[in-house]
Amino acid sequence: MEIKFRTIAKKDNREVAELIRNVFREFNIARPGTVYFDPTTDDLFTLFKVPGSVLWIAEEYGVIAGCCGIYPTPGLPQGCAELVKFYLLSPWRGKGIGRTLMEKCFESAKSLGYEQLYLESLPELDRAVSMYIKAGFKHIPNTLGDSGHFGCDIWMIKDL
């Protein structure tokens, strides 16, 4: 296994969008109010040009295995960004790649001056939620910010 970590490039748009939608189909969560139907999913390179954001890509021999990013979602408290687009295709799960992607996001968030990270998820992604808890995220009772993803019903936050 030779995994390389880098930030998103324009040429990645189609492959990353398909990766995200494949994960949603795998877990039967392709429903309104999620990134599955979010039009920005098809042009993440442009989305992540927003100052204060970054999208990390994990790839093996030119094949994108997963991604994870941070984004300054409107409406979040001062000093808080959102952990977003954290998806890994099944052949690469359980190998530490997701953890490394998340750690890269933590490092990026700190270097960009963030003090907290917020995330939204779904019960069907219980393995990911368990991973978030191990990384120090805590459940909160309601949504923060304005992600537009009304289909999510798990909200978590972590101090950096």
Tab-separated table of C-alpha atoms in Angstrom:
chain	number	residue	atom	x	y	z
A	1	MET	CA	0.000	0.000	0.000
A	2	GLU	CA	1.443	3.320	-1.091
A	3	ILE	CA	-0.977	6.065	-0.063
A	4	LYS	CA	-0.232	9.661	-0.973
A	5	PHE	CA	-1.980	12.587	0.681
A	6	ARG	CA	-2.475	15.862	-1.170
A	7	THR	CA	-5.011	18.631	-1.587
A	8	ILE	CA	-7.704	18.507	-4.271
A	9	ALA	CA	-6.892	19.407	-7.879
A	10	LYS	CA	-9.372	20.426	-10.581
A	11	LYS	CA	-8.870	17.077	-12.359
A	12	ASP	CA	-10.228	15.305	-9.238
A	13	ASN	CA	-13.750	16.784	-9.386
A	14	ARG	CA	-15.504	13.934	-11.207
A	15	GLU	CA	-13.738	11.106	-9.343
A	16	VAL	CA	-14.314	12.654	-5.902
A	17	ALA	CA	-17.997	13.351	-6.634
A	18	GLU	CA	-18.462	9.744	-7.736
A	19	LEU	CA	-16.601	8.461	-4.656
A	20	ILE	CA	-18.919	10.451	-2.362
A	21	ARG	CA	-22.053	9.283	-4.155
A	22	ASN	CA	-20.831	5.665	-4.148
A	23	VAL	CA	-20.474	5.785	-0.354
A	24	PHE	CA	-23.985	7.250	-0.067
A	25	ARG	CA	-25.413	4.454	-2.230
A	26	GLU	CA	-23.449	1.815	-0.289
A	27	PHE	CA	-25.024	2.926	2.990
A	28	ASN	CA	-28.449	3.633	1.446
A	29	ILE	CA	-28.378	7.291	2.520
A	30	ALA	CA	-28.755	8.997	-0.872
A	31	ARG	CA	-31.574	11.303	0.134
A	32	PRO	CA	-32.470	14.992	-0.049
A	33	GLY	CA	-30.750	17.248	2.455
A	34	THR	CA	-27.378	15.518	2.081
A	35	VAL	CA	-24.282	16.165	-0.021
A	36	TYR	CA	-25.529	13.486	-2.426
A	37	PHE	CA	-27.855	16.077	-3.957
A	38	ASP	CA	-25.743	19.159	-3.196
A	39	PRO	CA	-24.671	20.724	-6.540
A	40	THR	CA	-21.321	21.789	-5.037
A	41	THR	CA	-20.367	18.093	-4.854
A	42	ASP	CA	-19.639	18.196	-8.591
A	43	ASP	CA	-17.085	21.023	-8.320
A	44	LEU	CA	-15.307	20.616	-5.011
A	45	PHE	CA	-12.103	22.113	-6.400
A	46	THR	CA	-13.858	25.473	-6.762
A	47	LEU	CA	-15.691	25.129	-3.435
A	48	PHE	CA	-12.422	24.567	-1.593
A	49	LYS	CA	-10.847	27.728	-3.013
A	50	VAL	CA	-12.791	29.585	-0.299
A	51	PRO	CA	-10.292	31.081	2.180
A	52	GLY	CA	-10.061	29.023	5.364
A	53	SER	CA	-10.894	25.738	3.630
A	54	VAL	CA	-8.946	22.693	2.467
A	55	LEU	CA	-9.877	19.290	1.041
A	56	TRP	CA	-7.369	16.482	1.536
A	57	ILE	CA	-7.270	13.564	-0.893
A	58	ALA	CA	-5.841	10.094	-0.225
A	59	GLU	CA	-4.791	8.239	-3.343
A	60	GLU	CA	-3.065	4.993	-4.145
A	61	TYR	CA	-1.360	4.633	-7.537
A	62	GLY	CA	-3.508	7.397	-8.993
A	63	VAL	CA	-6.834	6.074	-7.656
A	64	ILE	CA	-8.610	8.303	-5.141
A	65	ALA	CA	-9.369	6.265	-2.018
A	66	GLY	CA	-10.938	8.981	0.102
A	67	CYS	CA	-11.186	12.605	1.111
A	68	CYS	CA	-11.722	14.826	4.138
A	69	GLY	CA	-11.794	18.573	4.500
A	70	ILE	CA	-12.485	21.622	6.596
A	71	TYR	CA	-14.768	24.424	5.536
A	72	PRO	CA	-15.802	27.768	7.086
A	73	THR	CA	-19.532	27.024	6.940
A	74	PRO	CA	-21.603	30.208	7.234
A	75	GLY	CA	-23.223	30.747	10.619
A	76	LEU	CA	-20.729	28.749	12.675
A	77	PRO	CA	-19.394	30.386	15.832
A	78	GLN	CA	-16.220	32.481	15.565
A	79	GLY	CA	-13.146	30.227	15.445
A	80	CYS	CA	-15.129	27.161	14.330
A	81	ALA	CA	-15.005	25.361	10.968
A	82	GLU	CA	-16.812	22.266	9.759
A	83	LEU	CA	-15.176	18.888	9.149
A	84	VAL	CA	-16.668	17.963	5.779
A	85	LYS	CA	-16.555	15.492	2.895
A	86	PHE	CA	-15.062	12.680	4.978
A	87	TYR	CA	-15.510	9.599	2.809
A	88	LEU	CA	-13.403	6.518	2.162
A	89	LEU	CA	-14.147	3.748	-0.316
A	90	SER	CA	-14.539	0.308	1.263
A	91	PRO	CA	-11.271	-1.311	0.010
A	92	TRP	CA	-9.291	1.302	1.958
A	93	ARG	CA	-11.233	1.265	5.233
A	94	GLY	CA	-9.678	-0.105	8.403
A	95	LYS	CA	-6.109	0.706	7.307
A	96	GLY	CA	-5.602	4.004	9.118
A	97	ILE	CA	-6.144	6.127	6.007
A	98	GLY	CA	-9.280	7.789	7.347
A	99	ARG	CA	-7.559	8.589	10.618
A	100	THR	CA	-4.645	10.153	8.726
A	101	LEU	CA	-7.029	12.232	6.595
A	102	MET	CA	-8.778	13.454	9.740
A	103	GLU	CA	-5.449	14.286	11.433
A	104	LYS	CA	-4.404	16.294	8.373
A	105	CYS	CA	-7.638	18.257	8.722
A	106	PHE	CA	-6.980	18.858	12.429
A	107	GLU	CA	-3.490	20.166	11.592
A	108	SER	CA	-4.847	22.351	8.776
A	109	ALA	CA	-7.606	23.739	10.995
A	110	LYS	CA	-5.115	24.685	13.708
A	111	SER	CA	-2.776	26.321	11.191
A	112	LEU	CA	-5.718	28.332	9.833
A	113	GLY	CA	-6.503	29.570	13.348
A	114	TYR	CA	-9.596	27.507	14.114
A	115	GLU	CA	-10.250	26.507	17.709
A	116	GLN	CA	-13.123	24.075	17.111
A	117	LEU	CA	-14.418	21.704	14.469
A	118	TYR	CA	-18.092	20.880	13.989
A	119	LEU	CA	-19.519	18.017	11.933
A	120	GLU	CA	-22.825	16.577	10.776
A	121	SER	CA	-23.448	12.885	10.167
A	122	LEU	CA	-26.057	10.135	9.961
A	123	PRO	CA	-26.767	7.068	12.150
A	124	GLU	CA	-26.064	4.752	9.205
A	125	LEU	CA	-22.438	5.923	9.317
A	126	ASP	CA	-21.943	4.482	12.807
A	127	ARG	CA	-18.336	3.409	12.164
A	128	ALA	CA	-17.479	6.996	11.266
A	129	VAL	CA	-19.352	8.340	14.298
A	130	SER	CA	-17.375	5.939	16.505
A	131	MET	CA	-14.177	7.242	14.902
A	132	TYR	CA	-15.231	10.840	15.607
A	133	ILE	CA	-15.818	10.009	19.274
A	134	LYS	CA	-12.355	8.402	19.526
A	135	ALA	CA	-10.910	11.589	17.976
A	136	GLY	CA	-12.501	13.731	20.688
A	137	PHE	CA	-15.767	14.881	19.120
A	138	LYS	CA	-18.741	15.227	21.471
A	139	HIS	CA	-22.420	15.005	20.562
A	140	ILE	CA	-24.400	18.227	20.675
A	141	PRO	CA	-28.220	18.486	20.666
A	142	ASN	CA	-28.688	20.651	17.601
A	143	THR	CA	-27.219	21.827	14.343
A	144	LEU	CA	-24.796	24.749	14.130
A	145	GLY	CA	-24.290	26.970	11.124
A	146	ASP	CA	-26.016	26.799	7.774
A	147	SER	CA	-24.660	23.821	5.832
A	148	GLY	CA	-28.001	23.303	4.086
A	149	HIS	CA	-27.799	19.583	4.890
A	150	PHE	CA	-31.111	19.235	6.706
A	151	GLY	CA	-31.021	15.453	6.190
A	152	CYS	CA	-28.329	14.988	8.841
A	153	ASP	CA	-29.376	14.314	12.417
A	154	ILE	CA	-26.100	13.761	14.260
A	155	TRP	CA	-24.163	16.880	15.257
A	156	MET	CA	-20.791	16.880	16.967
A	157	ILE	CA	-18.081	19.346	18.005
A	158	LYS	CA	-14.427	19.107	19.020
A	159	ASP	CA	-12.046	21.577	20.615
A	160	LEU	CA	-8.682	21.672	18.850
